Amino acid sequence: YGCVPTDSDGRVTAFLEKMENPITNTINAGCYVFKSSVVQAIPQDTVISVERQTFPDLVSNHGKVFGFIDDSYWLDIGTPKALLKGAKDLVTGAAESAALNESNVLIHTSDFLVMKGAVVDPSAVLDGGTCVSAGAVVGAGAHITGSVIEPNATIGADSQVADSFVSAGAIIENSAKISAAFVTNGEIISIPQ
């Protein structure tokens, strides 16, 4: 990704690696439209990175490379922590999604989302951008904050789950305490913070 500065006409002036103090907040991501001559110049039977080779070559050879700056929500979800942030942003409204519509949502507040088909005990507490998927069960007195509970997972009574993913079909026992983890039926993997 790196930094991609543009001039006032939108013409890309450079492709720069990530830096501590970036000169711009624009990056290279998205869809590309090439003239056929550019595609034909890419070597066949050779693996190349258009981001690291083709684009910089075009710019250094004064080719016409333009960027479109979009102000919609974008997040690099290349780490579990970032993926969890993206999920929280969808729940809290920082990011929008057409997938969250009345036909598949049971309850949606600014703090949590419960999909139709999920069962959440009325004494359970959900907050921090938590999402409870269809078929999941949340027991009495459970407290889930900032987590994604996938379909058909079970959160036992009085359990505490924070900043975690609970995979489809996983079972968290009563009174368990889980934090910053990916939970399957067979293991608990820490999410680096």
mmCIF file of C-alpha atoms in Angstrom:
data_model
loop_
_atom_site.group_PDB
_atom_site.id
_atom_site.type_symbol
_atom_site.label_atom_id
_atom_site.label_comp_id
_atom_site.label_asym_id
_atom_site.label_seq_id
_atom_site.Cartn_x
_atom_site.Cartn_y
_atom_site.Cartn_z
ATOM 1 C CA TYR A 1 0.000 0.000 0.000
ATOM 2 C CA GLY A 2 2.371 2.785 1.096
ATOM 3 C CA CYS A 3 1.700 6.411 0.228
ATOM 4 C CA VAL A 4 0.502 7.679 -3.129
ATOM 5 C CA PRO A 5 0.728 11.463 -3.486
ATOM 6 C CA THR A 6 -1.186 13.117 -6.330
ATOM 7 C CA ASP A 7 -1.069 16.569 -7.870
ATOM 8 C CA SER A 8 -4.025 18.958 -8.146
ATOM 9 C CA ASP A 9 -5.262 17.137 -11.273
ATOM 10 C CA GLY A 10 -5.232 13.744 -9.540
ATOM 11 C CA ARG A 11 -2.104 12.582 -11.342
ATOM 12 C CA VAL A 12 0.013 10.216 -9.246
ATOM 13 C CA THR A 13 3.462 11.674 -8.613
ATOM 14 C CA ALA A 14 5.048 8.741 -6.757
ATOM 15 C CA PHE A 15 4.521 5.373 -5.097
ATOM 16 C CA LEU A 16 6.216 5.459 -1.722
ATOM 17 C CA GLU A 17 6.702 2.779 0.908
ATOM 18 C CA LYS A 18 5.048 3.254 4.288
ATOM 19 C CA MET A 19 6.843 5.839 6.369
ATOM 20 C CA GLU A 20 6.736 7.094 9.929
ATOM 21 C CA ASN A 21 5.546 10.586 8.938
ATOM 22 C CA PRO A 22 3.632 10.131 5.669
ATOM 23 C CA ILE A 23 3.444 13.065 3.271
ATOM 24 C CA THR A 24 -0.140 12.139 2.361
ATOM 25 C CA ASN A 25 -2.988 10.035 3.691
ATOM 26 C CA THR A 26 -3.761 8.467 0.305
ATOM 27 C CA ILE A 27 -2.793 4.893 -0.499
ATOM 28 C CA ASN A 28 -2.888 2.469 -3.405
ATOM 29 C CA ALA A 29 -5.909 0.202 -3.065
ATOM 30 C CA GLY A 30 -8.831 -0.738 -5.229
ATOM 31 C CA CYS A 31 -9.589 -1.391 -8.870
ATOM 32 C CA TYR A 32 -7.316 -0.517 -11.741
ATOM 33 C CA VAL A 33 -8.066 0.426 -15.352
ATOM 34 C CA PHE A 34 -5.195 -0.073 -17.814
ATOM 35 C CA LYS A 35 -4.840 0.827 -21.463
ATOM 36 C CA SER A 36 -4.174 -2.289 -23.536
ATOM 37 C CA SER A 37 -0.625 -1.070 -24.241
ATOM 38 C CA VAL A 38 0.160 -1.169 -20.511
ATOM 39 C CA VAL A 39 -1.213 -4.695 -20.174
ATOM 40 C CA GLN A 40 0.773 -5.829 -23.220
ATOM 41 C CA ALA A 41 3.971 -4.408 -21.689
ATOM 42 C CA ILE A 42 3.646 -6.648 -18.621
ATOM 43 C CA PRO A 43 5.926 -9.676 -19.149
ATOM 44 C CA GLN A 44 4.087 -12.945 -19.748
ATOM 45 C CA ASP A 45 4.906 -16.065 -17.728
ATOM 46 C CA THR A 46 6.465 -13.892 -15.028
ATOM 47 C CA VAL A 47 5.052 -13.094 -11.629
ATOM 48 C CA ILE A 48 5.152 -9.360 -10.986
ATOM 49 C CA SER A 49 3.517 -6.928 -8.624
ATOM 50 C CA VAL A 50 1.759 -4.141 -10.493
ATOM 51 C CA GLU A 51 1.893 -2.086 -7.287
ATOM 52 C CA ARG A 52 5.665 -2.457 -6.886
ATOM 53 C CA GLN A 53 6.770 -2.618 -10.517
ATOM 54 C CA THR A 54 4.221 -1.539 -13.127
ATOM 55 C CA PHE A 55 2.856 1.559 -11.376
ATOM 56 C CA PRO A 56 6.246 2.970 -10.302
ATOM 57 C CA ASP A 57 7.637 2.298 -13.801
ATOM 58 C CA LEU A 58 4.723 4.176 -15.381
ATOM 59 C CA VAL A 59 5.210 7.158 -13.061
ATOM 60 C CA SER A 60 8.998 7.294 -13.544
ATOM 61 C CA ASN A 61 8.521 7.117 -17.338
ATOM 62 C CA HIS A 62 5.968 9.962 -17.207
ATOM 63 C CA GLY A 63 3.048 7.662 -17.991
ATOM 64 C CA LYS A 64 -0.448 8.832 -17.207
ATOM 65 C CA VAL A 65 -1.348 7.387 -13.816
ATOM 66 C CA PHE A 66 -4.269 8.991 -12.027
ATOM 67 C CA GLY A 67 -5.771 8.323 -8.656
ATOM 68 C CA PHE A 68 -9.326 8.660 -7.506
ATOM 69 C CA ILE A 69 -9.559 9.747 -3.905
ATOM 70 C CA ASP A 70 -12.525 8.191 -2.161
ATOM 71 C CA ASP A 71 -13.576 9.350 1.282
ATOM 72 C CA SER A 72 -15.601 6.269 2.180
ATOM 73 C CA TYR A 73 -14.629 3.994 5.067
ATOM 74 C CA TRP A 74 -11.572 1.849 4.484
ATOM 75 C CA LEU A 75 -9.622 -0.334 6.900
ATOM 76 C CA ASP A 76 -6.737 -2.714 6.311
ATOM 77 C CA ILE A 77 -8.015 -5.843 8.074
ATOM 78 C CA GLY A 78 -4.802 -7.802 7.686
ATOM 79 C CA THR A 79 -4.524 -8.605 11.393
ATOM 80 C CA PRO A 80 -7.036 -10.168 13.804
ATOM 81 C CA LYS A 81 -7.016 -6.976 15.876
ATOM 82 C CA ALA A 82 -7.863 -4.880 12.795
ATOM 83 C CA LEU A 83 -10.571 -7.337 11.702
ATOM 84 C CA LEU A 84 -12.148 -7.048 15.148
ATOM 85 C CA LYS A 85 -12.016 -3.240 14.848
ATOM 86 C CA GLY A 86 -13.777 -3.467 11.480
ATOM 87 C CA ALA A 87 -16.512 -5.633 12.969
ATOM 88 C CA LYS A 88 -16.969 -3.192 15.856
ATOM 89 C CA ASP A 89 -17.097 -0.273 13.406
ATOM 90 C CA LEU A 90 -19.933 -1.970 11.501
ATOM 91 C CA VAL A 91 -21.902 -2.503 14.701
ATOM 92 C CA THR A 92 -21.357 0.995 16.095
ATOM 93 C CA GLY A 93 -22.070 2.727 12.784
ATOM 94 C CA ALA A 94 -18.555 4.036 12.099
ATOM 95 C CA ALA A 95 -18.797 1.981 8.880
ATOM 96 C CA GLU A 96 -21.945 1.184 6.925
ATOM 97 C CA SER A 97 -23.064 -2.078 5.355
ATOM 98 C CA ALA A 98 -26.093 -2.978 3.281
ATOM 99 C CA ALA A 99 -25.832 -6.462 4.834
ATOM 100 C CA LEU A 100 -27.194 -5.052 8.089
ATOM 101 C CA ASN A 101 -30.843 -4.676 7.256
ATOM 102 C CA GLU A 102 -34.086 -5.262 9.089
ATOM 103 C CA SER A 103 -34.656 -8.643 7.459
ATOM 104 C CA ASN A 104 -31.711 -10.304 9.233
ATOM 105 C CA VAL A 105 -31.273 -8.201 12.394
ATOM 106 C CA LEU A 106 -33.080 -8.890 15.665
ATOM 107 C CA ILE A 107 -31.676 -5.991 17.726
ATOM 108 C CA HIS A 108 -29.210 -3.272 16.662
ATOM 109 C CA THR A 109 -28.137 -0.511 19.014
ATOM 110 C CA SER A 110 -25.098 1.746 18.822
ATOM 111 C CA ASP A 111 -23.349 -0.715 21.157
ATOM 112 C CA PHE A 112 -24.297 -4.208 19.974
ATOM 113 C CA LEU A 113 -25.907 -6.228 17.210
ATOM 114 C CA VAL A 114 -27.928 -9.431 17.560
ATOM 115 C CA MET A 115 -28.855 -11.256 14.380
ATOM 116 C CA LYS A 116 -32.205 -13.034 13.964
ATOM 117 C CA GLY A 117 -32.071 -16.590 15.246
ATOM 118 C CA ALA A 118 -29.704 -15.782 18.111
ATOM 119 C CA VAL A 119 -30.859 -16.328 21.689
ATOM 120 C CA VAL A 120 -29.573 -13.876 24.306
ATOM 121 C CA ASP A 121 -30.679 -14.207 27.926
ATOM 122 C CA PRO A 122 -32.231 -10.919 29.124
ATOM 123 C CA SER A 123 -29.718 -10.731 32.002
ATOM 124 C CA ALA A 124 -26.706 -10.875 29.651
ATOM 125 C CA VAL A 125 -24.810 -7.652 28.907
ATOM 126 C CA LEU A 126 -23.613 -6.897 25.373
ATOM 127 C CA ASP A 127 -21.540 -3.800 24.630
ATOM 128 C CA GLY A 128 -18.462 -2.357 22.937
ATOM 129 C CA GLY A 129 -19.559 -3.179 19.389
ATOM 130 C CA THR A 130 -20.364 -6.843 20.025
ATOM 131 C CA CYS A 131 -22.033 -8.901 17.294
ATOM 132 C CA VAL A 132 -23.975 -12.084 18.084
ATOM 133 C CA SER A 133 -24.643 -14.157 14.957
ATOM 134 C CA ALA A 134 -27.696 -16.223 14.047
ATOM 135 C CA GLY A 135 -28.017 -19.450 16.015
ATOM 136 C CA ALA A 136 -25.662 -18.313 18.780
ATOM 137 C CA VAL A 137 -26.760 -18.668 22.401
ATOM 138 C CA VAL A 138 -25.689 -16.296 25.189
ATOM 139 C CA GLY A 139 -26.369 -17.509 28.721
ATOM 140 C CA ALA A 140 -27.673 -15.721 31.807
ATOM 141 C CA GLY A 141 -25.348 -13.171 33.361
ATOM 142 C CA ALA A 142 -22.800 -13.352 30.545
ATOM 143 C CA HIS A 143 -20.956 -10.144 29.658
ATOM 144 C CA ILE A 144 -19.635 -9.803 26.118
ATOM 145 C CA THR A 145 -17.761 -6.683 25.074
ATOM 146 C CA GLY A 146 -16.219 -5.822 21.707
ATOM 147 C CA SER A 147 -16.453 -9.375 20.385
ATOM 148 C CA VAL A 148 -17.786 -11.364 17.444
ATOM 149 C CA ILE A 149 -19.826 -14.442 18.310
ATOM 150 C CA GLU A 150 -20.196 -16.549 15.176
ATOM 151 C CA PRO A 151 -23.207 -18.729 14.226
ATOM 152 C CA ASN A 152 -24.218 -21.518 16.606
ATOM 153 C CA ALA A 153 -21.598 -20.630 19.226
ATOM 154 C CA THR A 154 -22.597 -20.922 22.873
ATOM 155 C CA ILE A 155 -21.524 -18.523 25.606
ATOM 156 C CA GLY A 156 -22.122 -20.058 29.027
ATOM 157 C CA ALA A 157 -23.838 -18.376 31.947
ATOM 158 C CA ASP A 158 -21.789 -15.792 33.858
ATOM 159 C CA SER A 159 -18.975 -15.916 31.275
ATOM 160 C CA GLN A 160 -16.954 -12.841 30.369
ATOM 161 C CA VAL A 161 -15.765 -12.442 26.782
ATOM 162 C CA ALA A 162 -13.813 -9.351 25.721
ATOM 163 C CA ASP A 163 -12.253 -8.327 22.395
ATOM 164 C CA SER A 164 -12.461 -11.862 21.018
ATOM 165 C CA PHE A 165 -13.752 -13.997 18.169
ATOM 166 C CA VAL A 166 -15.764 -17.067 19.141
ATOM 167 C CA SER A 167 -15.896 -19.336 16.107
ATOM 168 C CA ALA A 168 -18.962 -21.058 14.702
ATOM 169 C CA GLY A 169 -20.152 -23.859 16.952
ATOM 170 C CA ALA A 170 -17.620 -23.149 19.708
ATOM 171 C CA ILE A 171 -18.714 -23.570 23.307
ATOM 172 C CA ILE A 172 -17.526 -21.328 26.127
ATOM 173 C CA GLU A 173 -18.232 -22.928 29.485
ATOM 174 C CA ASN A 174 -20.108 -21.244 32.339
ATOM 175 C CA SER A 175 -18.114 -18.605 34.269
ATOM 176 C CA ALA A 176 -15.231 -18.626 31.747
ATOM 177 C CA LYS A 177 -13.115 -15.502 31.262
ATOM 178 C CA ILE A 178 -11.841 -14.941 27.719
ATOM 179 C CA SER A 179 -9.951 -11.845 26.566
ATOM 180 C CA ALA A 180 -8.270 -10.949 23.262
ATOM 181 C CA ALA A 181 -8.552 -14.450 21.850
ATOM 182 C CA PHE A 182 -9.810 -16.512 18.947
ATOM 183 C CA VAL A 183 -11.822 -19.389 20.394
ATOM 184 C CA THR A 184 -12.642 -22.609 18.564
ATOM 185 C CA ASN A 185 -13.997 -25.830 20.024
ATOM 186 C CA GLY A 186 -10.466 -27.140 20.311
ATOM 187 C CA GLU A 187 -8.279 -24.212 21.291
ATOM 188 C CA ILE A 188 -7.915 -20.631 22.436
ATOM 189 C CA ILE A 189 -5.424 -18.541 20.464
ATOM 190 C CA SER A 190 -4.307 -15.157 21.792
ATOM 191 C CA ILE A 191 -4.789 -12.137 19.543
ATOM 192 C CA PRO A 192 -1.656 -9.942 19.636
ATOM 193 C CA GLN A 193 -2.502 -6.492 20.965
#
